[in-house]
XYZ file of C-alpha atoms in Angstrom:
539
model
C 36.131 19.054 29.831
C 35.006 20.442 26.507
C 35.670 17.052 24.924
C 33.313 15.347 27.404
C 30.647 17.958 26.723
C 31.045 17.366 23.002
C 30.781 13.581 23.442
C 27.702 13.967 25.637
C 26.075 16.247 23.089
C 26.876 13.774 20.312
C 25.327 10.893 22.281
C 22.188 12.924 23.004
C 21.957 13.890 19.342
C 22.359 10.240 18.317
C 19.621 9.152 20.742
C 17.302 11.866 19.456
C 17.992 10.881 15.842
C 17.428 7.187 16.585
C 14.138 7.902 18.360
C 12.919 10.087 15.529
C 13.861 7.540 12.875
C 11.970 4.763 14.685
C 8.838 6.754 15.512
C 5.558 5.349 14.186
C 4.823 6.591 10.680
C 1.613 4.702 9.932
C -1.084 2.438 11.328
C -2.136 -0.993 10.099
C -5.399 -2.726 10.986
C -3.855 -6.104 11.717
C -7.085 -7.948 12.485
C -10.693 -7.235 11.573
C -13.769 -9.464 11.322
C -14.161 -11.470 8.092
C -17.923 -11.067 8.691
C -20.289 -10.099 11.495
C -23.943 -10.444 12.434
C -26.071 -7.333 13.103
C -26.199 -6.390 16.762
C -23.935 -9.283 17.775
C -20.321 -9.118 18.923
C -17.689 -9.425 16.221
C -16.294 -12.985 16.028
C -12.798 -11.580 16.658
C -11.302 -8.507 18.261
C -10.044 -5.677 16.075
C -6.349 -4.884 16.468
C -4.416 -1.888 15.167
C -0.625 -1.640 15.080
C 1.528 1.480 15.058
C 4.354 0.831 12.608
C 7.812 2.247 12.102
C 9.068 3.044 8.620
C 10.521 -0.461 8.275
C 7.192 -2.119 9.118
C 8.087 -3.127 12.672
C 5.821 -2.229 15.590
C 6.649 0.940 17.499
C 6.336 -0.523 20.990
C 6.648 2.929 22.570
C 3.544 4.286 20.832
C 0.824 5.102 23.376
C -1.352 7.719 21.655
C -5.057 6.741 21.758
C -6.467 5.062 18.648
C -10.077 5.663 17.597
C -12.097 3.184 15.542
C -15.121 4.054 13.400
C -17.089 2.927 10.352
C -15.491 4.586 7.347
C -17.791 7.096 5.713
C -19.397 5.816 2.533
C -18.998 2.134 3.416
C -21.539 -0.367 4.690
C -25.112 0.785 5.254
C -25.979 4.446 5.706
C -26.904 5.250 9.288
C -25.195 2.194 10.762
C -23.461 2.621 14.101
C -20.708 0.740 15.860
C -21.173 -0.099 19.538
C -18.593 -0.852 22.198
C -15.362 0.790 23.287
C -14.095 2.532 20.162
C -11.087 4.246 21.745
C -8.105 2.211 22.914
C -4.628 2.997 24.201
C -1.936 0.858 22.541
C -0.001 -1.619 24.648
C 3.480 -2.086 23.195
C 2.242 -0.393 20.043
C -0.898 -2.509 19.570
C -4.426 -1.198 20.216
C -7.070 -3.865 20.833
C -10.822 -3.339 20.475
C -12.986 -6.068 21.983
C -16.749 -6.596 22.169
C -17.694 -4.449 19.185
C -20.847 -4.738 17.108
C -22.579 -3.018 14.183
C -26.332 -2.615 14.215
C -27.277 -2.778 10.532
C -26.989 -5.368 7.787
C -24.756 -4.372 4.896
C -21.852 -5.262 2.620
C -18.484 -3.605 2.163
C -18.100 -2.271 5.689
C -14.653 -0.783 6.278
C -13.346 0.269 9.673
C -11.018 3.246 9.860
C -8.488 3.526 12.674
C -7.129 6.987 13.461
C -4.554 8.376 15.871
C -3.448 11.960 15.427
C -2.393 12.385 11.802
C -2.167 8.618 11.250
C -4.979 6.457 9.885
C -5.564 3.057 8.276
C -8.461 1.100 6.807
C -9.512 -2.470 7.532
C -10.295 -5.035 4.875
C -13.986 -4.880 3.838
C -16.463 -7.230 5.493
C -20.178 -8.002 5.526
C -22.609 -7.642 8.401
C -25.346 -10.246 8.062
C -25.852 -13.735 6.673
C -27.384 -14.799 3.401
C -28.495 -17.440 0.933
C -25.939 -19.372 -1.111
C -26.300 -19.323 -4.886
C -24.355 -21.746 -7.088
C -23.891 -22.225 -10.824
C -21.534 -23.765 -13.377
C -20.107 -27.268 -13.603
C -21.656 -29.943 -11.406
C -20.002 -33.199 -12.464
C -19.126 -34.058 -8.859
C -22.082 -32.415 -7.155
C -20.159 -29.232 -6.341
C -23.392 -27.259 -6.735
C -24.893 -29.320 -3.906
C -28.356 -29.670 -5.460
C -28.467 -33.474 -5.338
C -27.737 -33.839 -9.062
C -24.830 -33.773 -11.486
C -26.510 -31.321 -13.834
C -24.641 -28.173 -14.808
C -26.333 -24.796 -14.358
C -25.758 -21.693 -16.467
C -27.720 -19.418 -14.136
C -27.514 -18.856 -10.362
C -29.809 -20.965 -8.183
C -30.449 -20.536 -4.455
C -29.568 -23.570 -2.381
C -32.577 -24.242 -0.113
C -30.481 -25.749 2.699
C -27.915 -22.941 2.799
C -29.953 -19.876 3.730
C -28.084 -18.386 6.713
C -24.482 -18.504 5.531
C -21.670 -16.093 6.419
C -18.855 -17.498 4.244
C -18.560 -19.669 1.135
C -15.590 -20.939 -0.869
C -15.597 -22.698 -4.243
C -12.673 -25.058 -4.832
C -11.717 -26.896 -7.986
C -14.481 -29.503 -7.680
C -15.887 -29.017 -4.180
C -17.511 -26.267 -2.121
C -17.393 -25.180 1.533
C -19.942 -23.100 3.459
C -20.089 -21.643 6.975
C -23.489 -21.077 8.574
C -24.247 -18.420 11.167
C -24.924 -21.168 13.732
C -21.199 -22.053 13.747
C -21.484 -25.143 11.535
C -19.343 -25.988 8.485
C -20.823 -27.759 5.456
C -19.225 -29.253 2.345
C -20.211 -30.972 -0.891
C -18.715 -32.168 -4.168
C -15.672 -34.292 -5.004
C -14.257 -36.187 -2.033
C -11.743 -38.748 -3.298
C -9.074 -37.358 -0.965
C -11.303 -36.518 1.993
C -11.471 -32.814 1.122
C -15.060 -32.614 2.397
C -13.831 -33.377 5.913
C -16.697 -35.713 6.822
C -14.444 -38.676 7.606
C -15.133 -40.444 4.313
C -14.044 -40.389 0.682
C -17.595 -40.464 -0.661
C -18.450 -37.756 -3.166
C -21.479 -35.776 -1.954
C -24.034 -34.102 -4.194
C -25.774 -32.533 -1.182
C -24.247 -30.633 1.759
C -22.860 -32.679 4.636
C -21.834 -31.199 7.976
C -18.302 -31.514 9.293
C -19.045 -32.713 12.808
C -17.301 -31.632 16.014
C -15.807 -28.648 14.239
C -16.710 -25.238 15.661
C -15.232 -21.790 16.130
C -14.568 -21.357 12.400
C -14.629 -17.839 10.933
C -13.170 -18.360 7.425
C -12.894 -21.123 4.820
C -10.809 -21.710 1.700
C -11.172 -24.574 -0.787
C -8.203 -25.511 -2.971
C -7.638 -28.085 -5.699
C -8.174 -31.164 -3.535
C -7.674 -29.815 -0.014
C -9.542 -27.488 2.315
C -8.607 -24.948 4.979
C -10.382 -23.293 7.890
C -9.446 -20.416 10.181
C -10.745 -20.430 13.745
C -11.475 -17.408 15.923
C -8.510 -18.300 18.146
C -6.130 -17.692 15.222
C -5.354 -21.351 14.521
C -5.533 -22.942 11.062
C -6.984 -26.339 10.229
C -6.742 -28.355 7.015
C -7.902 -31.625 5.465
C -7.903 -33.557 2.187
C -5.038 -34.327 -0.192
C -1.597 -33.961 1.359
C 0.813 -35.372 -1.208
C 2.935 -32.212 -1.136
C 2.483 -31.342 2.529
C -0.220 -28.747 1.809
C -2.017 -29.597 5.067
C 0.969 -28.332 7.042
C 1.007 -31.084 9.655
C 4.554 -32.217 8.885
C 3.453 -35.280 6.895
C 2.174 -36.247 3.461
C -0.652 -38.289 4.955
C -4.126 -37.732 3.533
C -6.605 -36.444 6.145
C -10.355 -37.057 5.998
C -11.169 -34.814 8.960
C -9.656 -31.452 9.959
C -6.190 -31.434 11.547
C -4.445 -28.418 12.999
C -1.669 -26.852 10.950
C 1.480 -27.011 13.040
C 3.010 -23.962 14.658
C 0.604 -21.266 13.484
C -1.091 -18.784 15.824
C -2.379 -15.267 15.376
C -3.563 -15.965 11.825
C -6.086 -13.539 10.308
C -6.568 -14.855 6.736
C -6.029 -18.065 4.744
C -5.902 -19.105 1.087
C -5.741 -22.604 -0.414
C -4.069 -22.851 -3.818
C -3.553 -25.722 -6.225
C -1.316 -27.797 -3.983
C 0.005 -25.185 -1.564
C -1.421 -23.029 1.203
C -0.979 -19.479 2.502
C -1.715 -17.844 5.857
C -1.517 -14.191 6.909
C -0.403 -13.477 10.456
C -1.503 -10.500 12.544
C 2.067 -9.175 12.547
C 1.920 -8.723 8.757
C 4.054 -11.734 7.870
C 2.889 -14.431 5.451
C 3.455 -18.148 5.919
C 3.296 -20.850 3.257
C 3.602 -24.612 2.880
C 3.028 -27.439 0.409
C 4.085 -27.830 -3.222
C 6.954 -25.548 -4.207
C 8.130 -26.705 -7.631
C 8.003 -23.166 -9.026
C 8.807 -21.221 -5.871
C 5.185 -20.500 -4.896
C 6.121 -20.834 -1.198
C 8.306 -17.737 -1.545
C 11.104 -18.741 0.820
C 13.930 -18.761 -1.733
C 13.852 -22.488 -2.482
C 12.015 -24.980 -4.687
C 11.681 -27.692 -2.053
C 8.226 -28.777 -0.914
C 7.455 -27.656 2.617
C 5.529 -29.950 4.952
C 5.402 -27.309 7.687
C 4.690 -23.562 7.424
C 7.676 -21.364 6.561
C 7.818 -17.589 6.422
C 7.612 -15.911 3.026
C 10.756 -13.862 2.476
C 10.756 -10.092 2.829
C 7.071 -9.493 3.625
C 6.215 -7.719 6.898
C 3.160 -5.547 6.197
C 0.749 -7.808 4.299
C -2.989 -7.144 4.481
C -4.333 -9.709 1.972
C -3.235 -12.968 0.323
C -4.379 -15.169 -2.553
C -2.985 -18.521 -3.700
C -3.202 -19.478 -7.373
C -2.550 -22.870 -8.908
C 1.242 -22.627 -8.718
C 1.852 -18.984 -7.852
C 0.977 -16.681 -4.978
C -0.067 -13.048 -4.603
C 0.287 -10.748 -1.586
C -1.050 -7.230 -0.995
C 0.856 -4.999 1.430
C -0.510 -2.041 3.362
C 0.968 0.519 0.970
C -1.167 -0.814 -1.910
C 1.679 -2.762 -3.538
C 1.061 -6.198 -5.078
C 3.748 -8.870 -4.736
C 3.841 -12.157 -6.648
C 6.013 -15.272 -6.708
C 6.048 -18.769 -8.171
C 5.201 -19.884 -11.698
C 5.477 -17.182 -14.374
C 4.849 -19.143 -17.574
C 1.889 -16.874 -18.369
C 3.328 -13.632 -16.965
C 1.263 -13.968 -13.794
C 4.107 -12.403 -11.792
C 3.805 -9.223 -13.822
C 7.223 -9.419 -15.493
C 8.118 -9.708 -19.174
C 10.244 -12.779 -18.470
C 8.637 -16.201 -18.082
C 11.222 -17.164 -15.469
C 9.617 -18.029 -12.157
C 10.631 -16.392 -8.881
C 11.026 -18.148 -5.530
C 10.837 -14.866 -3.609
C 8.199 -12.116 -3.818
C 8.674 -9.466 -6.497
C 6.655 -6.266 -6.791
C 4.209 -6.203 -9.691
C 4.999 -3.132 -11.772
C 2.461 -0.926 -13.493
C -0.177 -0.985 -10.777
C -0.443 0.736 -7.383
C -3.038 1.834 -4.861
C -4.560 -1.650 -4.706
C -7.111 -2.658 -2.053
C -8.015 -6.249 -3.081
C -6.436 -9.108 -5.056
C -7.446 -12.483 -6.472
C -5.228 -15.198 -7.974
C -6.612 -17.681 -10.498
C -5.045 -20.680 -12.160
C -2.526 -18.532 -14.053
C -3.986 -15.019 -14.026
C -4.482 -12.329 -11.419
C -7.073 -9.687 -10.620
C -6.734 -6.542 -8.534
C -9.022 -3.729 -7.386
C -7.756 -0.184 -6.964
C -8.917 2.151 -4.228
C -10.884 4.026 -6.902
C -12.966 0.877 -7.525
C -11.479 -0.006 -10.925
C -10.598 -3.588 -11.906
C -7.166 -4.622 -13.236
C -5.894 -7.925 -14.655
C -2.767 -9.645 -15.982
C -1.395 -13.118 -16.779
C -2.946 -15.937 -18.828
C -5.689 -14.946 -21.251
C -6.441 -17.901 -23.504
C -10.137 -17.784 -22.595
C -10.621 -14.007 -22.205
C -10.117 -14.200 -18.436
C -8.369 -10.807 -18.480
C -11.481 -9.208 -19.949
C -9.662 -7.004 -22.457
C -11.353 -8.437 -25.555
C -8.304 -10.453 -26.640
C -6.678 -13.808 -25.918
C -3.231 -12.257 -25.552
C -1.490 -12.882 -22.240
C -0.296 -9.746 -20.451
C 2.594 -9.089 -18.077
C 1.514 -5.491 -17.477
C -1.724 -5.062 -15.487
C -4.468 -3.454 -17.572
C -7.618 -1.655 -16.476
C -10.914 -3.226 -17.529
C -13.712 -1.334 -19.213
C -17.075 -1.654 -17.496
C -16.616 -2.648 -13.854
C -16.767 0.302 -11.437
C -17.223 0.709 -7.688
C -15.706 -2.751 -7.195
C -15.067 -3.821 -3.593
C -13.735 -7.369 -4.088
C -12.711 -9.745 -6.849
C -12.030 -13.448 -7.327
C -10.433 -15.465 -10.111
C -11.343 -19.027 -11.045
C -9.481 -21.497 -13.208
C -10.230 -19.605 -16.430
C -12.951 -17.146 -15.462
C -13.113 -13.963 -13.421
C -15.601 -12.185 -11.165
C -15.934 -8.782 -9.519
C -18.362 -7.627 -6.809
C -19.792 -4.109 -6.908
C -20.488 -1.930 -3.902
C -24.223 -2.104 -4.679
C -24.217 -5.918 -4.636
C -24.032 -6.438 -8.392
C -21.632 -8.887 -10.046
C -19.534 -8.727 -13.213
C -18.144 -11.892 -14.823
C -16.033 -12.702 -17.863
C -13.858 -15.383 -19.448
C -14.458 -19.105 -19.931
C -18.118 -20.138 -19.795
C -18.298 -23.652 -21.229
C -20.082 -24.937 -18.113
C -22.120 -21.801 -17.432
C -19.808 -20.606 -14.664
C -20.390 -16.948 -15.575
C -24.063 -17.278 -14.646
C -25.455 -15.255 -17.551
C -27.791 -17.998 -18.768
C -25.560 -18.971 -21.701
C -22.495 -21.085 -22.438
C -20.800 -18.293 -24.383
C -17.306 -17.176 -23.420
C -17.270 -13.466 -22.594
C -14.415 -11.399 -24.008
C -15.179 -8.416 -21.783
C -16.887 -8.102 -18.396
C -20.637 -8.657 -18.404
C -22.985 -7.518 -15.656
C -24.957 -10.542 -14.430
C -28.369 -8.941 -14.045
C -29.881 -11.859 -12.134
C -27.433 -11.303 -9.273
C -28.400 -8.592 -6.784
C -27.656 -7.927 -3.119
C -24.563 -10.153 -3.298
C -22.129 -9.879 -0.390
C -19.546 -12.511 -1.349
C -18.393 -14.074 -4.623
C -16.105 -17.114 -4.963
C -14.852 -18.399 -8.321
C -13.914 -22.086 -8.295
C -12.449 -24.368 -10.920
C -15.419 -24.323 -13.282
C -18.214 -23.287 -10.937
C -19.045 -20.193 -8.928
C -20.633 -19.565 -5.534
C -22.077 -16.403 -4.021
C -23.971 -15.219 -0.959
C -27.153 -13.191 -1.434
C -27.802 -11.109 1.657
C -30.863 -11.702 3.817
C -32.003 -8.095 3.656
C -35.040 -6.944 5.607
C -37.904 -5.785 3.391
C -38.542 -2.229 4.601
C -41.938 -0.761 5.379
C -42.066 2.847 6.547
C -44.885 4.771 8.207
C -44.690 8.351 9.415
C -47.393 9.556 11.823
C -47.758 13.338 11.941
C -49.804 13.325 15.153
C -47.283 11.539 17.346
C -44.222 12.537 15.247
C -43.200 8.885 15.151
C -41.524 7.254 12.172
C -41.588 3.447 12.240
C -39.544 1.281 9.882
C -40.281 -2.435 9.842
C -38.637 -5.259 7.978
C -38.690 -9.015 7.603
C -35.481 -10.823 8.473
C -34.623 -14.519 8.538
C -32.240 -15.752 11.224
C -31.549 -19.471 11.699
C -34.489 -20.272 9.399
C -36.894 -18.295 11.616
C -38.537 -15.157 10.224
C -38.674 -12.110 12.485
C -40.273 -8.683 12.175
C -37.908 -5.895 13.196
C -39.166 -2.413 14.120
C -37.010 0.719 14.230
C -38.782 3.631 15.941
C -37.659 7.239 15.494
C -39.131 10.377 17.064
C -39.154 13.164 14.455
C -40.565 15.979 16.570
C -38.804 19.268 17.148
C -38.449 18.750 20.893
C -37.831 15.792 23.147
C -40.867 13.734 24.041
C -41.702 10.457 25.710
C -42.574 7.735 23.220
C -45.871 6.043 24.025
C -45.621 2.300 23.400
C -49.334 2.208 22.592
C -48.684 4.611 19.697
C -45.747 2.498 18.548
C -47.901 -0.634 18.562
C -50.752 1.099 16.736
C -48.514 2.536 14.009
C -46.576 -0.718 13.670
C -49.822 -2.529 12.876
C -50.456 -0.005 10.112
C -46.956 -0.566 8.785
C -47.604 -4.294 8.501
C -50.984 -3.757 6.832
C -53.077 -4.709 9.871
C -56.203 -2.906 11.011
C -55.859 -0.264 13.708
C -56.668 -1.594 17.177
C -57.246 1.048 19.837
């Protein structure tokens, strides 16, 4: 009898130990909007997963999860609307029909449940004007010419854009009216317009909607739709379109077998996709192991990258790949000839290896053969190839140990081009450094920059994309504020001009500043609003 009691106690103890060891230890925001428009529903739902210590979902977790705008991010005073508390189903909390009311860059959502919390990737609320500069030999600046530019210029036809991506010699843009546009080199159909004609002005990819993210590679292009599917077009000699063939495609085709994708990245001749479960999938050229599946064979269909289960960001270089996991660790794999994997050996790796010497990372960017990373404290770090000062340390010495850069601070995102580098500040400013032969740094010169330089002509930037030898950015369509406070009615009216779909609107925000509640008289609002806009008072 005592033996049975002992066995029963042992079993109960084992069950208790197993339950405790598998209990959720952290949250991960597995899907968040890549962008949003003020006052409009997010293009995708936000999902939050409760994770066990090994990165798997704790399907028994049912504690409510609360979602909010993280303090100090986005625009001060912004609010999030919709159901911001959700109960997880099989460990996953889903937040649908959310919106944020104010334009701004660098918004971060924070999910919290008890003592657990997690941040989303940063995103912008609002659209903007595309600026382009650098090399233009194939019309990748989209201005109707082949003239290079050493300073940013606004593209007059791309004024309400939510996403932009600069490839090696072509550019992609997504407008807020759900249309995708492309321009530049098109020998392999990478513009997606059904032809192989190079375009020096933007052309729309027809019958292609529902897109929320774009990525331009060497000679191929990728798009992510709101339903979690991935589409690709252009050169396919190594299977980088992921349709199981090596057939060139001049219009978008769906990548086979992928659903639940939240981010994409097109490299030299390979492609990456991040799934909502934290796994990363890759396909295409694999001569140096940049697919990360333990082989060097080209992959014509997506395969899972080995050993990664909690990824939050991805970036594909020319022949290497970089992944950021939710604990702030950077992983790299593929070509290592220039130490881009962060090891002192030049031997490539066909599986992900952790980059030593750097931690607490929140954003990454892979260039041709160098990498950039942003720490949670807003500092910029770099390693890899450095023949053209792309590491920004004042030398041309390649580095296998990530080094902090002097100058850039409060950085929220970063992107690496072929031989140049960029970093976006929280206040909308941009730093650039490295190769500048074609003016791709945008500082008005053709001088290579050994250390980061603040590009003073760039303000209110919400997105920066470094291509082969050109650069693209989005300048936010910010309302121009006018404020009037009326002491008699205790009304404070803020008005601003805002352009949406090429139509200019006047927006009024009315606030009652009195000590006690009062009914707002619309006649007073109208009268004060006319004063705000410089009109005469009309009783």
